[in-house]
C-alpha positions as protocol buffer text, in pm:
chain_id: "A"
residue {
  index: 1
  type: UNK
  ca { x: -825 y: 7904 z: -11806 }
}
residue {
  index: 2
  type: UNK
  ca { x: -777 y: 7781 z: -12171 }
}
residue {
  index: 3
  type: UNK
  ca { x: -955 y: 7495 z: -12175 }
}
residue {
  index: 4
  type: UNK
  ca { x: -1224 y: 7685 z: -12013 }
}
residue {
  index: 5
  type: UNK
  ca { x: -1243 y: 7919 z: -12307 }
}
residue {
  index: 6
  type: UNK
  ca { x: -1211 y: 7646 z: -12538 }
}
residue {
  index: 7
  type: UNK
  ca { x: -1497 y: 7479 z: -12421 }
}
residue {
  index: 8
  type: UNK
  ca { x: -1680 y: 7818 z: -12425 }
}
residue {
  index: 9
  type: UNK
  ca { x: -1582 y: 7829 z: -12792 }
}
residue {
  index: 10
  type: UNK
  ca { x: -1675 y: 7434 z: -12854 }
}
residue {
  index: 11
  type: UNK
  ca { x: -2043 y: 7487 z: -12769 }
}
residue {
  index: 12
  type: UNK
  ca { x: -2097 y: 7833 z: -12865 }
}
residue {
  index: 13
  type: UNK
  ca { x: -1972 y: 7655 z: -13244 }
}
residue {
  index: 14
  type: UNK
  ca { x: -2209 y: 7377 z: -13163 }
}
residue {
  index: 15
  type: UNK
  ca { x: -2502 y: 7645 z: -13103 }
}
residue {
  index: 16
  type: UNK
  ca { x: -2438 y: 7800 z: -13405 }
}
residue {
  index: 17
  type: UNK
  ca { x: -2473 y: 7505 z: -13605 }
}
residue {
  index: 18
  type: UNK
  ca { x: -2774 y: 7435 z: -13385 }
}
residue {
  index: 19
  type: UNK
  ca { x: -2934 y: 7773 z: -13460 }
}
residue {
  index: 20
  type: UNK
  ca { x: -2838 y: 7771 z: -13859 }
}
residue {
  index: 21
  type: UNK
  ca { x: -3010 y: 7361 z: -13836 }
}
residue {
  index: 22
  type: UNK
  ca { x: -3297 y: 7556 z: -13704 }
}
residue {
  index: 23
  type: UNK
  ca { x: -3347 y: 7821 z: -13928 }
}
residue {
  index: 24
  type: UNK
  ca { x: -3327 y: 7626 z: -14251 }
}
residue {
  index: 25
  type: UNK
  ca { x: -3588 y: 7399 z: -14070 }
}
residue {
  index: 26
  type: UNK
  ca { x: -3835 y: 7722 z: -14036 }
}
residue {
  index: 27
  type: UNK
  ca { x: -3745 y: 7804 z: -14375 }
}
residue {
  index: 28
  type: UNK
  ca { x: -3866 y: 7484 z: -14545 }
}
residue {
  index: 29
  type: UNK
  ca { x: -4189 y: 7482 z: -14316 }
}
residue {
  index: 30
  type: UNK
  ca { x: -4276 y: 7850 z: -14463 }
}
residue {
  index: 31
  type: UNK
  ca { x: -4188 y: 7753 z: -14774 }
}
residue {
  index: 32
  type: UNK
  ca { x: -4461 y: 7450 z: -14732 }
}
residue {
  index: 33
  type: UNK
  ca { x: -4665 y: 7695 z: -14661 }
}
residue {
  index: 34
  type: UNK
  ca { x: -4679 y: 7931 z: -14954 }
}
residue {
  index: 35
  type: UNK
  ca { x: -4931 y: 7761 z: -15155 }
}
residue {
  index: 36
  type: UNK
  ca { x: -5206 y: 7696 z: -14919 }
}
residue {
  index: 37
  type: UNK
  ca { x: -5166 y: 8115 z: -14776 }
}
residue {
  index: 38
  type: UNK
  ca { x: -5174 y: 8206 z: -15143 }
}
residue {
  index: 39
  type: UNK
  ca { x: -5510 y: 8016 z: -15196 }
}
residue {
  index: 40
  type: UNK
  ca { x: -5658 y: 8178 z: -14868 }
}
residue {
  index: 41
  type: UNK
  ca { x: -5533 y: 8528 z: -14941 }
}
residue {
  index: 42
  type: UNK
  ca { x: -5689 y: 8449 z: -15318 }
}
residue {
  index: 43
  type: UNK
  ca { x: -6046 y: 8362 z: -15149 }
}
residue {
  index: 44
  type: UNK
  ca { x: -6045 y: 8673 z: -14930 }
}
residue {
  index: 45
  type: UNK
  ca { x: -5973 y: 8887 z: -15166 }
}
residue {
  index: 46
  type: UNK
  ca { x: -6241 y: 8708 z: -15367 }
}
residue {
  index: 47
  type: UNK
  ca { x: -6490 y: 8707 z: -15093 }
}
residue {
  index: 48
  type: UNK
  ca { x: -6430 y: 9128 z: -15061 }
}
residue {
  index: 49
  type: UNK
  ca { x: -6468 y: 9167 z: -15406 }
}
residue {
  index: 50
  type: UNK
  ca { x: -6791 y: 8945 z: -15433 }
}
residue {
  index: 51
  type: UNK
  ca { x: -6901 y: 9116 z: -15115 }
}
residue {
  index: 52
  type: UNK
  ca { x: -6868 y: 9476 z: -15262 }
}
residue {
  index: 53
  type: UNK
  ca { x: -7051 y: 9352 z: -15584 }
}
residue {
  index: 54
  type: UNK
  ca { x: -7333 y: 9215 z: -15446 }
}
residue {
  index: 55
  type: UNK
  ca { x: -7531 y: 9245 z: -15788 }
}
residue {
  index: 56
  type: UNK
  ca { x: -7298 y: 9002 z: -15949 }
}
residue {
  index: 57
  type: UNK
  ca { x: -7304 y: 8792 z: -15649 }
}
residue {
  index: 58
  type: UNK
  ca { x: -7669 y: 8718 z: -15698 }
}
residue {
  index: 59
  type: UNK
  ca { x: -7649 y: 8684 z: -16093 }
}
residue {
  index: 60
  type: UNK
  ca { x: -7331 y: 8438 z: -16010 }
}
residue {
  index: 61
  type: UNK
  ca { x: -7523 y: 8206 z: -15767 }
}
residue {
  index: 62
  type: UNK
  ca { x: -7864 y: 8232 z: -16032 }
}
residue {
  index: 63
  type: UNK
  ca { x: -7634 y: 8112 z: -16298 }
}
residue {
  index: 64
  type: UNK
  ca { x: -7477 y: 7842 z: -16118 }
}
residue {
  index: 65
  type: UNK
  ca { x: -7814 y: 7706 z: -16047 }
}
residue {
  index: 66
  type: UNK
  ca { x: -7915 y: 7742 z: -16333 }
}
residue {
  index: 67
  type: UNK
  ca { x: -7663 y: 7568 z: -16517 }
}
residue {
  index: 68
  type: UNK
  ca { x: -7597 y: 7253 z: -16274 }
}
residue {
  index: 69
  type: UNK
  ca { x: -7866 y: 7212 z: -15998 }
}
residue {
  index: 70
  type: UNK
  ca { x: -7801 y: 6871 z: -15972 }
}
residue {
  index: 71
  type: UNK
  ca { x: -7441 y: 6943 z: -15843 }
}
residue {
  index: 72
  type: UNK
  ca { x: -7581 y: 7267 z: -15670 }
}
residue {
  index: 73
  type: UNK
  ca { x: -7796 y: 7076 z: -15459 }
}
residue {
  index: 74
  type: UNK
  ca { x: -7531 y: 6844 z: -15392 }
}
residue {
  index: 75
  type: UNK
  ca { x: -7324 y: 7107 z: -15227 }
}
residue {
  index: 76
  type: UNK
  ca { x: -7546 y: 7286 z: -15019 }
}
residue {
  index: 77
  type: UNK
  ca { x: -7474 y: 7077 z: -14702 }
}
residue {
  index: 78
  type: UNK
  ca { x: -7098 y: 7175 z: -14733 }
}
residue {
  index: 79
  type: UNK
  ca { x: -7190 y: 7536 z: -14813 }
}
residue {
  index: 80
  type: UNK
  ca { x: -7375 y: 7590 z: -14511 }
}
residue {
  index: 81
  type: UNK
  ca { x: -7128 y: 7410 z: -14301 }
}
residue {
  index: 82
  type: UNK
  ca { x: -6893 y: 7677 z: -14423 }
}
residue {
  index: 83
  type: UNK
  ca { x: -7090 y: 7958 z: -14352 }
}
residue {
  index: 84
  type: UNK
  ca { x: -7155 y: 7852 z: -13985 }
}
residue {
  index: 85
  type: UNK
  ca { x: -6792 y: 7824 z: -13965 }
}
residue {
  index: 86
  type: UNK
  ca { x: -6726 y: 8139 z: -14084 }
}
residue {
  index: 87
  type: UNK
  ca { x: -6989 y: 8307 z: -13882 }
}
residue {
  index: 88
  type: UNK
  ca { x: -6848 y: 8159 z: -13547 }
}
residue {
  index: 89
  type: UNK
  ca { x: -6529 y: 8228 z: -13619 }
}
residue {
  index: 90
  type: UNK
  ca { x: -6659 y: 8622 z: -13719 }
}
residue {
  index: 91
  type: UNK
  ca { x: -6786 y: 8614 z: -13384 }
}
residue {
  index: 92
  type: UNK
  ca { x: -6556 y: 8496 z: -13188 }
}
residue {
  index: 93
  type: UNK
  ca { x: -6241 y: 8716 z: -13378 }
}
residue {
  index: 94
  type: UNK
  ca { x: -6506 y: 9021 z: -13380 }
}
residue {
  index: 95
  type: UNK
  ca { x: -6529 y: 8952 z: -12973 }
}
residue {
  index: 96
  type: UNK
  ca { x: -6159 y: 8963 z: -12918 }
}
């Protein structure tokens, strides 16, 4: 009976280690993590604050083409790419 409980006592050590292995894993992934979730919780909160304002949206986009068309023009492509994205994925989270 003791070396049953001994080898109860082996692997329940070994799953411990196991588990502790494990969560310092998770804890370095999250950790990896931090900087890109702070950038998108930074660009909602901009986009609800640019979306509530909508005034200094238009005098923000007037100014940037303004100031740099070239580039402007140059990034219109990708902008609209965006917005598709974010208008399927609106949809499809919206439908859920």
């Amino acid at each position: 009976m003791s070396t049953r409980l001994e080898e109860i006592r082996s692997r329940r050590a070994q799953l411990v280690q196991r588990a502790a292995r494990q969560r310092d894993d998770i804890a370095r992934t999250l950790q990896s993590l931090s900087l890109p979730v702070a950038v998108i919780d930074r660009g909602i909160a901009l986009w609800a604050y640019l979306k509530s304002r909508p005034a200094l949206l238009a005098v923000s986009v007037i100014l940037v083409l303004a100031l740099r068309p070239r580039r402007t023009f140059k990034l219109i492509p990708a902008a609209l790419a965006l917005w598709q994205v974010y208008r399927r994925l609106n949809a499809r989270l919206g439908a859920s």
